[in-house]
Amino acid sequence: MSLVTDSPVHSSSNDEFAAFLDASLDSGSSEEAEDGNDDLETQRIKRCKVEKLENVEGVLGSTSQTSSLKQTVEASIKKDLCTHPGSFGDMCILCGQRLAEESGVTFGWLQNDEIARLRNTDMKNLLRHKKLYLVLDLDHTLLNSTQLIHITPEEEYLKAQTDSLQDVSGGSLFMLDFMHMMTKLRPIVHTFLKEASEMFEMYIYTMGDRAYALEMAKLLDPQREYFSARVISRDDGTHKHQKGLDVVLGQESAVLILDDTENAWTKHKDNLILMERYHFFASSCHQFGFSCKSLSELKSDESETEGALASVLKVLKQIHKMFFDVLEDNLVDRDVRQVLKTIRKEVLKGCKIVFSRVFPTKFPADNHHLWRMAENLGATCATELDSSVTHVVSMDAATEISRWALKQNKFLVHTGWLEAANYFWQKQPEENFPVNQTKSQ
């Protein structure tokens, strides 16, 4: 770059200085190119450039005639000095330079106070637009993928029904030959993303590698309307086998997470909305130990109107409305985790539950995940029977407690009733979850 020709200042009084500056910058660049792998030499060069910047300020002074040139020089040298310690999308968050495309979301080695400042600024901007953050898992949440070698004979028909990768906006089943895999998008996923984008700034966060994450992002968001470069893969995480909000540019008090795996978010369970897993392919069912036929083998799919994404979209709208329109405290002080907890506790409000043959005999009942799930959904759990009990959750219709429930006209339901209420955020019809008598009885 020649600062003489590129600068808006062309007076002869600046010619000598501009020539000196060009020579100085070229010298520094060549030194760095030759010794780029030598950390000590690199640091020496950077210190040299800082000194040159100080010299520039001394030479140019602050006259209006040279202010434009001074700004150009200062920006050039500072950008040259920047090590790009972190990025948001494809832009360095320190100097603003565009980095390599698809660089992802990372904060590098920024100090904690600088990260906090960035998060605070970004959140205030989002809140002004009545938006929160939404972190979305890929596999079994928004889509289901399988390796082609795992396609069963009953799934071979799918190969003739795939949609064009050139026009993915209306399709849902894709053959990715270059990755030796097939991907099925969850029903209404495009509608879900469109409506959710009006309420949230969205991220993709997957434990898959970056190449896979970016290909899935193209299927979900071909026009880059929803995620832009906010795609996080396992390569971007800071903890192995775990997901964390430390790589998301958002305050935890304003972030919601959709994921099918609770254990991936051990530090952020209060932000999590657990999704029912999407098992379209047979390999997905086998992976989680199910012996039943998959949706693909049954030539079926989830309901568009009552499926997981349709149900969770209603919940997201409810959370968004309560956060922005119902709560009375200061907007910045509001916490979406408290909103989530409040809405969840309405699901089974008024239900009193006793469990039968669900926990091991000596297992502390109140430590079992189903007990905690019921309480999180607003139910009261008890170990003794009385007239106030509304439901018995059992694995066997022949137990004494189960027989009591039937005799007293109480609801007797399988454990799946609780799990369905947890996934769909709505009390489910009890008759859909009957309890069968065990074979041993």
Short mmCIF file of C-alpha atoms in Angstrom, two decimals:
data_model
loop_
_atom_site.label_atom_id
_atom_site.label_comp_id
_atom_site.label_asym_id
_atom_site.label_seq_id
_atom_site.Cartn_x
_atom_site.Cartn_y
_atom_site.Cartn_z
CA MET A 1 0.00 0.00 0.00
CA SER A 2 1.30 3.49 -0.81
CA LEU A 3 0.06 5.99 1.72
CA VAL A 4 1.08 8.79 -0.64
CA THR A 5 -1.41 7.83 -3.32
CA ASP A 6 -4.10 6.38 -1.03
CA SER A 7 -4.17 9.27 1.41
CA PRO A 8 -6.54 12.21 0.91
CA VAL A 9 -3.64 14.53 1.77
CA HIS A 10 -1.30 15.23 -1.17
CA SER A 11 0.51 18.47 -0.16
CA SER A 12 4.25 18.59 -0.87
CA SER A 13 4.93 19.23 2.82
CA ASN A 14 3.87 15.62 3.50
CA ASP A 15 5.74 13.94 0.65
CA GLU A 16 8.96 13.42 2.55
CA PHE A 17 7.17 11.99 5.57
CA ALA A 18 4.99 9.69 3.45
CA ALA A 19 8.05 8.30 1.69
CA PHE A 20 9.68 7.66 5.06
CA LEU A 21 6.54 5.95 6.34
CA ASP A 22 6.21 3.69 3.29
CA ALA A 23 9.81 2.64 3.66
CA SER A 24 9.37 1.96 7.36
CA LEU A 25 6.27 -0.18 6.90
CA ASP A 26 7.77 -2.11 4.01
CA SER A 27 10.85 -2.79 6.11
CA GLY A 28 8.80 -4.09 9.01
CA SER A 29 6.70 -6.29 6.72
CA SER A 30 9.70 -7.88 5.08
CA GLU A 31 11.33 -8.56 8.43
CA GLU A 32 8.19 -10.21 9.70
CA ALA A 33 7.83 -12.30 6.55
CA GLU A 34 11.39 -13.59 6.84
CA ASP A 35 11.24 -14.34 10.54
CA GLY A 36 7.55 -15.11 10.91
CA ASN A 37 8.22 -18.25 12.92
CA ASP A 38 10.49 -16.59 15.45
CA ASP A 39 8.35 -15.35 18.35
CA LEU A 40 11.07 -13.15 19.84
CA GLU A 41 11.77 -11.51 16.49
CA THR A 42 8.04 -10.98 15.92
CA GLN A 43 7.71 -9.24 19.27
CA ARG A 44 10.72 -7.03 18.47
CA ILE A 45 9.17 -6.02 15.16
CA LYS A 46 5.88 -5.17 16.84
CA ARG A 47 7.63 -3.01 19.42
CA CYS A 48 9.43 -1.28 16.56
CA LYS A 49 6.14 -0.54 14.83
CA VAL A 50 4.66 0.89 18.01
CA GLU A 51 7.61 3.23 18.26
CA LYS A 52 7.09 4.24 14.62
CA LEU A 53 3.46 4.99 15.36
CA GLU A 54 4.54 7.26 18.19
CA ASN A 55 7.01 8.96 15.83
CA VAL A 56 4.21 9.44 13.29
CA GLU A 57 2.10 11.22 15.87
CA GLY A 58 5.02 13.47 16.75
CA VAL A 59 5.80 14.35 13.13
CA LEU A 60 2.23 14.96 11.98
CA GLY A 61 1.03 16.85 14.99
CA SER A 62 -2.66 17.71 15.05
CA THR A 63 -3.21 20.22 12.26
CA SER A 64 -6.41 19.86 10.28
CA GLN A 65 -4.35 19.56 7.09
CA THR A 66 -2.71 16.33 8.26
CA SER A 67 -5.47 14.78 10.40
CA SER A 68 -6.80 12.54 7.63
CA LEU A 69 -3.34 11.19 6.85
CA LYS A 70 -2.68 10.66 10.54
CA GLN A 71 -5.86 8.62 10.94
CA THR A 72 -5.05 6.54 7.89
CA VAL A 73 -1.52 5.85 9.11
CA GLU A 74 -2.65 5.04 12.64
CA ALA A 75 -5.35 2.64 11.47
CA SER A 76 -2.94 0.95 9.08
CA ILE A 77 -0.25 0.37 11.68
CA LYS A 78 -2.68 -0.72 14.39
CA LYS A 79 -4.31 -3.20 12.03
CA ASP A 80 -0.87 -4.46 11.07
CA LEU A 81 -0.05 -4.90 14.76
CA CYS A 82 -3.32 -6.67 15.64
CA THR A 83 -2.98 -10.38 16.41
CA HIS A 84 -6.78 -10.84 16.08
CA PRO A 85 -7.20 -12.30 19.59
CA GLY A 86 -10.87 -13.03 19.02
CA SER A 87 -13.56 -12.87 16.41
CA PHE A 88 -17.29 -12.56 16.05
CA GLY A 89 -18.40 -14.10 12.80
CA ASP A 90 -15.71 -13.19 10.29
CA MET A 91 -14.66 -9.90 11.93
CA CYS A 92 -11.85 -9.33 14.41
CA ILE A 93 -13.46 -7.90 17.54
CA LEU A 94 -10.38 -5.74 18.22
CA CYS A 95 -9.43 -4.12 14.91
CA GLY A 96 -12.52 -4.89 12.83
CA GLN A 97 -10.59 -6.56 10.01
CA ARG A 98 -12.45 -9.21 8.03
CA LEU A 99 -10.85 -12.57 8.68
CA ALA A 100 -11.08 -15.84 6.78
CA GLU A 101 -14.63 -16.67 5.77
CA GLU A 102 -16.52 -18.99 8.10
CA SER A 103 -14.14 -18.31 10.96
CA GLY A 104 -16.87 -19.02 13.47
CA VAL A 105 -17.46 -17.59 16.93
CA THR A 106 -14.50 -17.42 19.28
CA PHE A 107 -13.13 -15.00 21.84
CA GLY A 108 -9.54 -16.21 21.82
CA TRP A 109 -7.44 -14.84 24.67
CA LEU A 110 -9.46 -11.73 25.46
CA GLN A 111 -9.46 -10.69 29.09
CA ASN A 112 -12.59 -11.51 31.08
CA ASP A 113 -13.50 -7.87 31.59
CA GLU A 114 -13.31 -7.22 27.84
CA ILE A 115 -15.52 -10.24 27.12
CA ALA A 116 -18.00 -9.03 29.74
CA ARG A 117 -18.07 -5.58 28.13
CA LEU A 118 -18.74 -7.08 24.68
CA ARG A 119 -21.51 -9.30 26.05
CA ASN A 120 -23.11 -6.44 27.92
CA THR A 121 -23.06 -4.17 24.85
CA ASP A 122 -24.42 -6.88 22.56
CA MET A 123 -27.20 -7.82 24.97
CA LYS A 124 -28.36 -4.23 25.41
CA ASN A 125 -28.54 -3.90 21.64
CA LEU A 126 -30.59 -7.11 21.34
CA LEU A 127 -32.96 -6.13 24.13
CA ARG A 128 -33.69 -2.86 22.37
CA HIS A 129 -34.89 -4.97 19.45
CA LYS A 130 -36.90 -7.24 21.80
CA LYS A 131 -34.70 -10.24 21.11
CA LEU A 132 -32.99 -12.91 23.24
CA TYR A 133 -30.38 -15.54 22.34
CA LEU A 134 -31.23 -19.09 21.23
CA VAL A 135 -28.58 -21.82 20.98
CA LEU A 136 -29.66 -24.76 18.81
CA ASP A 137 -28.23 -28.26 18.73
CA LEU A 138 -28.17 -30.02 15.35
CA ASP A 139 -28.34 -33.81 15.57
CA HIS A 140 -31.63 -35.22 16.89
CA THR A 141 -32.86 -31.67 17.56
CA LEU A 142 -33.12 -29.97 14.16
CA LEU A 143 -32.21 -32.91 11.94
CA ASN A 144 -31.04 -36.51 11.75
CA SER A 145 -28.10 -37.77 9.69
CA THR A 146 -26.84 -41.24 8.81
CA GLN A 147 -23.85 -42.69 7.00
CA LEU A 148 -24.85 -44.24 3.66
CA ILE A 149 -23.31 -47.56 4.68
CA HIS A 150 -25.82 -47.71 7.54
CA ILE A 151 -28.90 -47.41 5.31
CA THR A 152 -31.02 -50.55 5.84
CA PRO A 153 -32.73 -52.45 3.01
CA GLU A 154 -36.04 -50.99 4.19
CA GLU A 155 -34.60 -47.49 3.76
CA GLU A 156 -33.23 -47.93 0.22
CA TYR A 157 -36.31 -46.20 -1.18
CA LEU A 158 -35.05 -42.94 0.33
CA LYS A 159 -32.23 -42.67 -2.21
CA ALA A 160 -34.79 -41.98 -4.93
CA GLN A 161 -36.59 -39.31 -2.87
CA THR A 162 -33.78 -36.91 -1.96
CA ASP A 163 -34.11 -33.20 -2.69
CA SER A 164 -31.76 -31.02 -4.71
CA LEU A 165 -28.82 -29.50 -2.85
CA GLN A 166 -29.03 -26.57 -5.28
CA ASP A 167 -32.43 -25.55 -3.94
CA VAL A 168 -32.79 -26.61 -0.32
CA SER A 169 -35.39 -24.07 0.77
CA GLY A 170 -38.34 -26.39 0.34
CA GLY A 171 -36.71 -29.78 0.79
CA SER A 172 -36.12 -31.98 3.81
CA LEU A 173 -34.15 -35.07 2.68
CA PHE A 174 -30.67 -34.67 1.22
CA MET A 175 -27.98 -36.95 -0.12
CA LEU A 176 -24.50 -35.60 0.58
CA ASP A 177 -22.37 -37.94 -1.52
CA PHE A 178 -19.17 -36.04 -0.85
CA MET A 179 -19.67 -36.74 2.87
CA HIS A 180 -21.05 -40.27 2.29
CA MET A 181 -24.17 -39.45 4.27
CA MET A 182 -27.86 -38.61 4.12
CA THR A 183 -29.59 -35.95 6.20
CA LYS A 184 -33.27 -35.51 7.05
CA LEU A 185 -34.46 -32.15 8.37
CA ARG A 186 -37.06 -32.27 11.12
CA PRO A 187 -40.61 -31.39 10.01
CA ILE A 188 -41.36 -27.62 9.85
CA VAL A 189 -37.73 -26.76 10.69
CA HIS A 190 -37.67 -23.89 8.14
CA THR A 191 -40.89 -22.46 9.58
CA PHE A 192 -39.51 -22.86 13.07
CA LEU A 193 -36.29 -21.01 12.22
CA LYS A 194 -38.14 -18.20 10.45
CA GLU A 195 -40.47 -17.54 13.38
CA ALA A 196 -37.80 -18.03 16.03
CA SER A 197 -35.48 -15.57 14.26
CA GLU A 198 -38.02 -12.81 14.92
CA MET A 199 -37.57 -13.35 18.67
CA PHE A 200 -33.98 -14.56 19.00
CA GLU A 201 -30.46 -14.17 17.68
CA MET A 202 -29.66 -17.79 16.94
CA TYR A 203 -26.56 -19.96 17.13
CA ILE A 204 -25.86 -23.48 15.94
CA TYR A 205 -23.87 -25.49 18.49
CA THR A 206 -22.94 -29.08 17.68
CA MET A 207 -20.52 -31.69 18.93
CA GLY A 208 -19.86 -32.56 15.28
CA ASP A 209 -16.76 -31.25 13.53
CA ARG A 210 -16.69 -27.87 11.79
CA ALA A 211 -17.00 -29.21 8.24
CA TYR A 212 -20.17 -31.09 9.18
CA ALA A 213 -21.58 -28.10 11.09
CA LEU A 214 -21.15 -25.79 8.10
CA GLU A 215 -22.78 -28.23 5.68
CA MET A 216 -25.77 -28.63 7.98
CA ALA A 217 -26.00 -24.85 8.33
CA LYS A 218 -26.28 -24.60 4.53
CA LEU A 219 -29.24 -26.99 4.56
CA LEU A 220 -30.99 -25.19 7.40
CA ASP A 221 -30.14 -21.64 6.37
CA PRO A 222 -29.23 -21.52 2.67
CA GLN A 223 -29.60 -17.73 2.46
CA ARG A 224 -27.62 -17.14 5.70
CA GLU A 225 -30.59 -15.29 7.16
CA TYR A 226 -30.64 -16.89 10.60
CA PHE A 227 -27.15 -17.87 11.73
CA SER A 228 -24.68 -15.98 9.54
CA ALA A 229 -21.31 -17.11 10.94
CA ARG A 230 -22.73 -18.04 14.37
CA VAL A 231 -21.91 -21.72 13.92
CA ILE A 232 -20.08 -23.43 16.79
CA SER A 233 -18.62 -26.92 16.49
CA ARG A 234 -16.65 -29.13 18.84
CA ASP A 235 -13.52 -27.54 17.35
CA ASP A 236 -14.56 -24.20 18.88
CA GLY A 237 -15.45 -25.42 22.37
CA THR A 238 -13.27 -24.90 25.43
CA HIS A 239 -14.16 -28.15 27.22
CA LYS A 240 -13.89 -31.63 25.72
CA HIS A 241 -17.21 -33.49 25.39
CA GLN A 242 -19.05 -30.52 26.90
CA LYS A 243 -20.89 -27.49 25.58
CA GLY A 244 -20.65 -24.11 27.23
CA LEU A 245 -21.95 -20.58 26.85
CA ASP A 246 -18.45 -19.14 27.17
CA VAL A 247 -18.20 -19.22 23.36
CA VAL A 248 -21.57 -17.49 22.87
CA LEU A 249 -21.69 -13.69 22.74
CA GLY A 250 -24.60 -13.41 25.11
CA GLN A 251 -25.29 -12.96 28.81
CA GLU A 252 -26.40 -16.24 30.38
CA SER A 253 -29.46 -14.45 31.75
CA ALA A 254 -30.70 -13.95 28.17
CA VAL A 255 -29.82 -17.33 26.59
CA LEU A 256 -32.09 -20.29 25.90
CA ILE A 257 -30.76 -23.65 24.71
CA LEU A 258 -32.52 -26.35 22.70
CA ASP A 259 -30.76 -29.72 22.88
CA ASP A 260 -31.69 -33.38 23.13
CA THR A 261 -28.77 -34.17 25.49
CA GLU A 262 -28.96 -32.75 29.01
CA ASN A 263 -25.51 -34.03 30.01
CA ALA A 264 -23.86 -31.85 27.36
CA TRP A 265 -24.84 -28.75 29.37
CA THR A 266 -23.87 -29.61 32.95
CA LYS A 267 -23.15 -25.95 33.80
CA HIS A 268 -26.21 -24.49 32.06
CA LYS A 269 -29.16 -26.77 32.83
CA ASP A 270 -31.27 -23.80 33.92
CA ASN A 271 -31.01 -22.42 30.36
CA LEU A 272 -31.90 -25.73 28.71
CA ILE A 273 -35.13 -26.82 27.06
CA LEU A 274 -34.73 -30.56 26.58
CA MET A 275 -35.89 -31.77 23.17
CA GLU A 276 -37.41 -35.12 22.31
CA ARG A 277 -34.87 -36.88 20.10
CA TYR A 278 -35.59 -37.05 16.40
CA HIS A 279 -34.95 -40.64 15.25
CA PHE A 280 -35.72 -40.66 11.54
CA PHE A 281 -33.10 -43.19 10.42
CA ALA A 282 -32.71 -46.76 11.65
CA SER A 283 -29.07 -46.13 12.61
CA SER A 284 -30.25 -43.43 15.00
CA CYS A 285 -32.60 -45.82 16.77
CA HIS A 286 -29.88 -48.45 17.04
CA GLN A 287 -27.42 -45.88 18.37
CA PHE A 288 -29.67 -45.27 21.39
CA GLY A 289 -30.58 -48.91 21.91
CA PHE A 290 -34.09 -48.93 20.45
CA SER A 291 -35.18 -52.13 18.72
CA CYS A 292 -38.32 -50.62 17.19
CA LYS A 293 -38.56 -49.55 13.55
CA SER A 294 -37.49 -46.04 12.70
CA LEU A 295 -39.72 -43.40 11.13
CA SER A 296 -38.01 -43.97 7.78
CA GLU A 297 -38.65 -47.71 7.91
CA LEU A 298 -42.28 -47.02 8.78
CA LYS A 299 -42.43 -44.48 5.92
CA SER A 300 -43.73 -41.97 8.43
CA ASP A 301 -42.59 -38.76 10.14
CA GLU A 302 -43.38 -36.49 13.07
CA SER A 303 -46.55 -34.44 12.99
CA GLU A 304 -46.08 -30.95 11.61
CA THR A 305 -48.73 -29.47 13.90
CA GLU A 306 -48.11 -31.46 17.09
CA GLY A 307 -44.47 -32.50 16.71
CA ALA A 308 -41.51 -31.41 18.81
CA LEU A 309 -40.62 -28.23 16.93
CA ALA A 310 -44.23 -27.04 16.75
CA SER A 311 -44.60 -27.61 20.50
CA VAL A 312 -41.36 -25.92 21.50
CA LEU A 313 -42.07 -22.94 19.24
CA LYS A 314 -45.20 -22.26 21.32
CA VAL A 315 -43.09 -22.41 24.47
CA LEU A 316 -40.51 -20.02 23.03
CA LYS A 317 -43.23 -17.53 22.14
CA GLN A 318 -44.64 -17.80 25.65
CA ILE A 319 -41.20 -17.22 27.22
CA HIS A 320 -40.51 -14.26 24.94
CA LYS A 321 -43.86 -12.65 25.73
CA MET A 322 -43.42 -13.04 29.49
CA PHE A 323 -39.85 -11.71 29.39
CA PHE A 324 -40.68 -8.56 27.43
CA ASP A 325 -44.35 -7.88 28.08
CA VAL A 326 -45.29 -9.33 31.48
CA LEU A 327 -42.38 -8.83 33.85
CA GLU A 328 -42.33 -5.47 35.60
CA ASP A 329 -38.68 -5.10 36.67
CA ASN A 330 -35.94 -3.39 34.68
CA LEU A 331 -35.39 -5.07 31.31
CA VAL A 332 -31.63 -5.51 31.80
CA ASP A 333 -32.18 -7.14 35.20
CA ARG A 334 -34.58 -9.78 33.92
CA ASP A 335 -33.45 -13.40 33.76
CA VAL A 336 -34.83 -15.77 31.14
CA ARG A 337 -33.93 -18.72 33.38
CA GLN A 338 -36.49 -17.58 35.94
CA VAL A 339 -39.08 -17.19 33.20
CA LEU A 340 -38.31 -20.70 32.01
CA LYS A 341 -38.70 -22.08 35.52
CA THR A 342 -42.00 -20.25 36.06
CA ILE A 343 -43.57 -21.51 32.83
CA ARG A 344 -42.31 -25.06 33.39
CA LYS A 345 -43.93 -25.22 36.83
CA GLU A 346 -47.35 -24.60 35.28
CA VAL A 347 -47.28 -27.85 33.28
CA LEU A 348 -48.30 -30.24 36.09
CA LYS A 349 -49.52 -27.69 38.61
CA GLY A 350 -52.16 -29.25 40.87
CA CYS A 351 -50.96 -32.83 40.35
CA LYS A 352 -49.86 -34.95 43.34
CA ILE A 353 -47.87 -38.02 42.37
CA VAL A 354 -46.91 -41.26 44.08
CA PHE A 355 -44.46 -43.59 42.34
CA SER A 356 -44.74 -47.38 42.30
CA ARG A 357 -41.97 -49.77 41.25
CA VAL A 358 -40.16 -46.96 39.42
CA PHE A 359 -37.12 -46.55 41.67
CA PRO A 360 -34.84 -49.25 43.09
CA THR A 361 -35.97 -50.23 46.60
CA LYS A 362 -33.12 -48.55 48.48
CA PHE A 363 -32.75 -45.62 46.08
CA PRO A 364 -33.53 -42.19 47.63
CA ALA A 365 -36.73 -41.38 45.74
CA ASP A 366 -36.25 -37.61 45.78
CA ASN A 367 -32.87 -38.01 44.04
CA HIS A 368 -34.33 -39.87 41.06
CA HIS A 369 -34.50 -37.86 37.84
CA LEU A 370 -38.24 -38.60 37.38
CA TRP A 371 -39.02 -37.29 40.87
CA ARG A 372 -37.05 -34.11 40.15
CA MET A 373 -38.64 -33.84 36.71
CA ALA A 374 -42.14 -34.00 38.22
CA GLU A 375 -41.32 -31.30 40.76
CA ASN A 376 -39.75 -29.07 38.09
CA LEU A 377 -43.02 -29.41 36.16
CA GLY A 378 -44.94 -28.14 39.16
CA ALA A 379 -46.23 -31.44 40.59
CA THR A 380 -46.07 -32.43 44.25
CA CYS A 381 -44.41 -35.80 44.89
CA ALA A 382 -45.23 -38.00 47.89
CA THR A 383 -44.44 -41.46 49.27
CA GLU A 384 -47.72 -41.99 51.16
CA LEU A 385 -51.18 -42.53 49.73
CA ASP A 386 -54.07 -40.28 50.66
CA SER A 387 -57.14 -38.77 49.04
CA SER A 388 -55.17 -35.78 47.70
CA VAL A 389 -53.08 -38.00 45.37
CA THR A 390 -54.12 -37.46 41.74
CA HIS A 391 -51.69 -39.74 39.87
CA VAL A 392 -49.81 -42.96 40.44
CA VAL A 393 -46.82 -43.38 38.12
CA SER A 394 -45.99 -47.05 37.90
CA MET A 395 -44.16 -49.69 35.89
CA ASP A 396 -46.58 -52.47 36.90
CA ALA A 397 -50.37 -52.45 37.14
CA ALA A 398 -50.33 -55.34 39.62
CA THR A 399 -48.58 -53.58 42.49
CA GLU A 400 -50.57 -52.73 45.60
CA ILE A 401 -50.27 -49.00 44.95
CA SER A 402 -51.37 -49.43 41.32
CA ARG A 403 -54.42 -51.43 42.38
CA TRP A 404 -55.25 -48.71 44.94
CA ALA A 405 -55.16 -46.09 42.17
CA LEU A 406 -57.61 -48.05 40.04
CA LYS A 407 -59.91 -48.69 43.00
CA GLN A 408 -59.92 -45.02 44.03
CA ASN A 409 -60.39 -43.75 40.44
CA LYS A 410 -56.98 -42.09 40.43
CA PHE A 411 -54.92 -41.78 37.26
CA LEU A 412 -52.56 -44.72 36.77
CA VAL A 413 -49.92 -43.84 34.17
CA HIS A 414 -46.65 -45.11 32.80
CA THR A 415 -43.42 -43.11 33.30
CA GLY A 416 -43.73 -41.99 29.67
CA TRP A 417 -46.54 -39.66 30.77
CA LEU A 418 -44.07 -37.60 32.76
CA GLU A 419 -41.45 -37.61 30.02
CA ALA A 420 -43.98 -36.51 27.39
CA ALA A 421 -45.13 -33.64 29.61
CA ASN A 422 -41.50 -32.61 30.00
CA TYR A 423 -40.86 -32.65 26.24
CA PHE A 424 -44.08 -31.02 25.14
CA TRP A 425 -44.55 -28.62 28.08
CA GLN A 426 -48.16 -29.67 28.41
CA LYS A 427 -50.02 -32.25 30.51
CA GLN A 428 -50.69 -35.20 28.27
CA PRO A 429 -53.91 -37.30 28.08
CA GLU A 430 -53.50 -39.99 30.75
CA GLU A 431 -55.30 -42.61 28.66
CA ASN A 432 -52.41 -42.55 26.18
CA PHE A 433 -50.02 -43.96 28.82
CA PRO A 434 -51.61 -47.12 30.28
CA VAL A 435 -49.68 -49.35 32.68
CA ASN A 436 -49.43 -53.01 31.80
CA GLN A 437 -49.16 -55.89 34.22
CA THR A 438 -45.65 -57.40 34.21
CA LYS A 439 -45.14 -60.95 32.95
CA SER A 440 -43.84 -62.04 36.35
CA GLN A 441 -47.25 -61.37 37.81
#
